[in-house]
Amino acid sequence: MMTRITNNKSGDAQALTLPRGIFPFDGSSSLEALWMQFKWKPIRGCDGRFILRGLRLRPEAISSYKNIVRLRPVSEEVDGIIATRLRGGGGLLSYEKKDGTFIHTLNTESGLCRKLTALDLFEQFCKKATFFTTRDRHLFITLDTVLRFFPDPERTRLGPHVSAIVRIRLALAPAVLHSLRSSSSRNSSIDRR
């Protein structure tokens, strides 16, 4: 089982148990739904990235989300790139060939982040993409910032783990802040006595 950290109304951290994920804390239920819907194969040497082979579908047919972003047009020299961020983390990167066909890759949060950075499209994606919450946007940018400290082979290997640490830490942040505020108010009332 996968455990997700959330906060209850009082700001205390609590754990919720969800079905086991491909990479715990590096994906989402939306990512897992796409994983189950199609036959994805891991991309060798790219933890958190999977390729869809044998189906000739447009990105809209794979992802029901409306936030599909064209990052690069098709040209004679390079494939076009279309990206979709999934609710809760991860995304779909589709490479459009000159003949109009697509190669689709399913990406965990760290896989999407790493590939967009490698393609030098991270900033463009963040400007154009729809993030479902401000928190999602901050998580994604924080993950990219941390991953850029690692050289490429380590970035790939450590990506899912770094994603888990970033997500857990940020999930616990409201509980820690609440605890600090409570402690601070208790200390100030003690000082007044």
PDB file of C-alpha atoms in Angstrom, residues 28-118:
ATOM      1  CA  SER A  28      -0.870  10.380  -8.736  1.00  0.00           C
ATOM      2  CA  SER A  29      -4.083   8.452  -9.150  1.00  0.00           C
ATOM      3  CA  SER A  30      -4.422  10.123 -12.595  1.00  0.00           C
ATOM      4  CA  LEU A  31      -1.010   8.751 -13.568  1.00  0.00           C
ATOM      5  CA  GLU A  32      -1.930   5.284 -12.308  1.00  0.00           C
ATOM      6  CA  ALA A  33      -5.228   5.383 -14.240  1.00  0.00           C
ATOM      7  CA  LEU A  34      -3.330   6.011 -17.490  1.00  0.00           C
ATOM      8  CA  TRP A  35      -0.819   3.316 -16.518  1.00  0.00           C
ATOM      9  CA  MET A  36      -3.667   0.822 -16.185  1.00  0.00           C
ATOM     10  CA  GLN A  37      -5.508   1.957 -19.323  1.00  0.00           C
ATOM     11  CA  PHE A  38      -2.680   1.391 -21.819  1.00  0.00           C
ATOM     12  CA  LYS A  39       0.294  -0.925 -22.250  1.00  0.00           C
ATOM     13  CA  TRP A  40       3.314   1.169 -21.211  1.00  0.00           C
ATOM     14  CA  LYS A  41       6.902  -0.083 -21.250  1.00  0.00           C
ATOM     15  CA  PRO A  42       9.682   1.382 -19.072  1.00  0.00           C
ATOM     16  CA  ILE A  43      12.241   3.465 -20.950  1.00  0.00           C
ATOM     17  CA  ARG A  44      15.633   1.920 -20.216  1.00  0.00           C
ATOM     18  CA  GLY A  45      17.813   4.188 -18.072  1.00  0.00           C
ATOM     19  CA  CYS A  46      14.970   6.655 -17.415  1.00  0.00           C
ATOM     20  CA  ASP A  47      13.366   5.913 -14.056  1.00  0.00           C
ATOM     21  CA  GLY A  48       9.792   7.167 -13.993  1.00  0.00           C
ATOM     22  CA  ARG A  49       9.356   7.329 -17.779  1.00  0.00           C
ATOM     23  CA  PHE A  50       7.364   4.884 -19.897  1.00  0.00           C
ATOM     24  CA  ILE A  51       6.636   4.643 -23.622  1.00  0.00           C
ATOM     25  CA  LEU A  52       3.434   3.632 -25.379  1.00  0.00           C
ATOM     26  CA  ARG A  53       4.073   1.512 -28.433  1.00  0.00           C
ATOM     27  CA  GLY A  54       1.813   0.247 -31.159  1.00  0.00           C
ATOM     28  CA  LEU A  55      -1.099   2.692 -30.821  1.00  0.00           C
ATOM     29  CA  ARG A  56      -1.595   5.595 -33.187  1.00  0.00           C
ATOM     30  CA  LEU A  57      -3.568   7.980 -31.001  1.00  0.00           C
ATOM     31  CA  ARG A  58      -3.580  11.733 -30.655  1.00  0.00           C
ATOM     32  CA  PRO A  59      -2.677  13.032 -27.165  1.00  0.00           C
ATOM     33  CA  GLU A  60      -6.311  14.056 -26.608  1.00  0.00           C
ATOM     34  CA  ALA A  61      -7.351  10.409 -26.973  1.00  0.00           C
ATOM     35  CA  ILE A  62      -4.982   9.330 -24.214  1.00  0.00           C
ATOM     36  CA  SER A  63      -5.404  12.115 -21.712  1.00  0.00           C
ATOM     37  CA  SER A  64      -8.889  13.444 -21.039  1.00  0.00           C
ATOM     38  CA  TYR A  65      -7.454  16.622 -19.573  1.00  0.00           C
ATOM     39  CA  LYS A  66      -7.946  19.868 -21.427  1.00  0.00           C
ATOM     40  CA  ASN A  67      -4.583  21.355 -20.437  1.00  0.00           C
ATOM     41  CA  ILE A  68      -2.588  20.049 -23.386  1.00  0.00           C
ATOM     42  CA  VAL A  69       0.254  22.441 -24.187  1.00  0.00           C
ATOM     43  CA  ARG A  70       2.234  22.611 -27.435  1.00  0.00           C
ATOM     44  CA  LEU A  71       5.829  23.297 -26.446  1.00  0.00           C
ATOM     45  CA  ARG A  72       7.525  22.929 -29.805  1.00  0.00           C
ATOM     46  CA  PRO A  73       6.104  22.727 -33.344  1.00  0.00           C
ATOM     47  CA  VAL A  74       7.032  19.980 -35.784  1.00  0.00           C
ATOM     48  CA  SER A  75       9.850  20.895 -38.182  1.00  0.00           C
ATOM     49  CA  GLU A  76      12.154  19.132 -40.595  1.00  0.00           C
ATOM     50  CA  GLU A  77      14.864  18.968 -37.909  1.00  0.00           C
ATOM     51  CA  VAL A  78      12.954  18.125 -34.726  1.00  0.00           C
ATOM     52  CA  ASP A  79       9.796  16.447 -33.484  1.00  0.00           C
ATOM     53  CA  GLY A  80       7.006  18.575 -32.122  1.00  0.00           C
ATOM     54  CA  ILE A  81       6.400  18.262 -28.391  1.00  0.00           C
ATOM     55  CA  ILE A  82       3.040  18.328 -26.663  1.00  0.00           C
ATOM     56  CA  ALA A  83       2.752  18.009 -22.883  1.00  0.00           C
ATOM     57  CA  THR A  84      -0.013  17.479 -20.352  1.00  0.00           C
ATOM     58  CA  ARG A  85       0.322  17.698 -16.581  1.00  0.00           C
ATOM     59  CA  LEU A  86      -1.907  15.265 -14.697  1.00  0.00           C
ATOM     60  CA  ARG A  87      -3.898  16.134 -11.600  1.00  0.00           C
ATOM     61  CA  GLY A  88      -1.792  15.305  -8.564  1.00  0.00           C
ATOM     62  CA  GLY A  89       1.490  14.789 -10.403  1.00  0.00           C
ATOM     63  CA  GLY A  90       3.135  13.340 -13.435  1.00  0.00           C
ATOM     64  CA  GLY A  91       2.234  13.899 -17.043  1.00  0.00           C
ATOM     65  CA  LEU A  92       2.208  12.899 -20.639  1.00  0.00           C
ATOM     66  CA  LEU A  93       4.852  14.005 -23.164  1.00  0.00           C
ATOM     67  CA  SER A  94       3.970  13.321 -26.784  1.00  0.00           C
ATOM     68  CA  TYR A  95       6.420  13.638 -29.648  1.00  0.00           C
ATOM     69  CA  GLU A  96       4.785  14.517 -32.969  1.00  0.00           C
ATOM     70  CA  LYS A  97       6.536  13.153 -36.041  1.00  0.00           C
ATOM     71  CA  LYS A  98       6.618  14.825 -39.470  1.00  0.00           C
ATOM     72  CA  ASP A  99       4.126  12.256 -40.785  1.00  0.00           C
ATOM     73  CA  GLY A 100       1.568  13.254 -38.127  1.00  0.00           C
ATOM     74  CA  THR A 101       2.031  10.217 -35.886  1.00  0.00           C
ATOM     75  CA  PHE A 102       2.840  10.470 -32.182  1.00  0.00           C
ATOM     76  CA  ILE A 103       5.097   8.715 -29.722  1.00  0.00           C
ATOM     77  CA  HIS A 104       3.704   9.058 -26.201  1.00  0.00           C
ATOM     78  CA  THR A 105       5.596   8.860 -22.929  1.00  0.00           C
ATOM     79  CA  LEU A 106       3.969   8.605 -19.520  1.00  0.00           C
ATOM     80  CA  ASN A 107       6.036  10.314 -16.843  1.00  0.00           C
ATOM     81  CA  THR A 108       6.034  10.373 -13.076  1.00  0.00           C
ATOM     82  CA  GLU A 109       6.451  13.805 -11.489  1.00  0.00           C
ATOM     83  CA  SER A 110      10.255  13.522 -11.412  1.00  0.00           C
ATOM     84  CA  GLY A 111      10.352  11.941 -14.879  1.00  0.00           C
ATOM     85  CA  LEU A 112       8.344  14.800 -16.383  1.00  0.00           C
ATOM     86  CA  CYS A 113      10.433  17.382 -14.560  1.00  0.00           C
ATOM     87  CA  ARG A 114      13.744  15.808 -15.651  1.00  0.00           C
ATOM     88  CA  LYS A 115      12.727  15.424 -19.298  1.00  0.00           C
ATOM     89  CA  LEU A 116      11.370  18.970 -19.600  1.00  0.00           C
ATOM     90  CA  THR A 117      14.639  20.252 -18.129  1.00  0.00           C
ATOM     91  CA  ALA A 118      16.703  18.077 -20.513  1.00  0.00           C
TER      92      ALA A 118
END
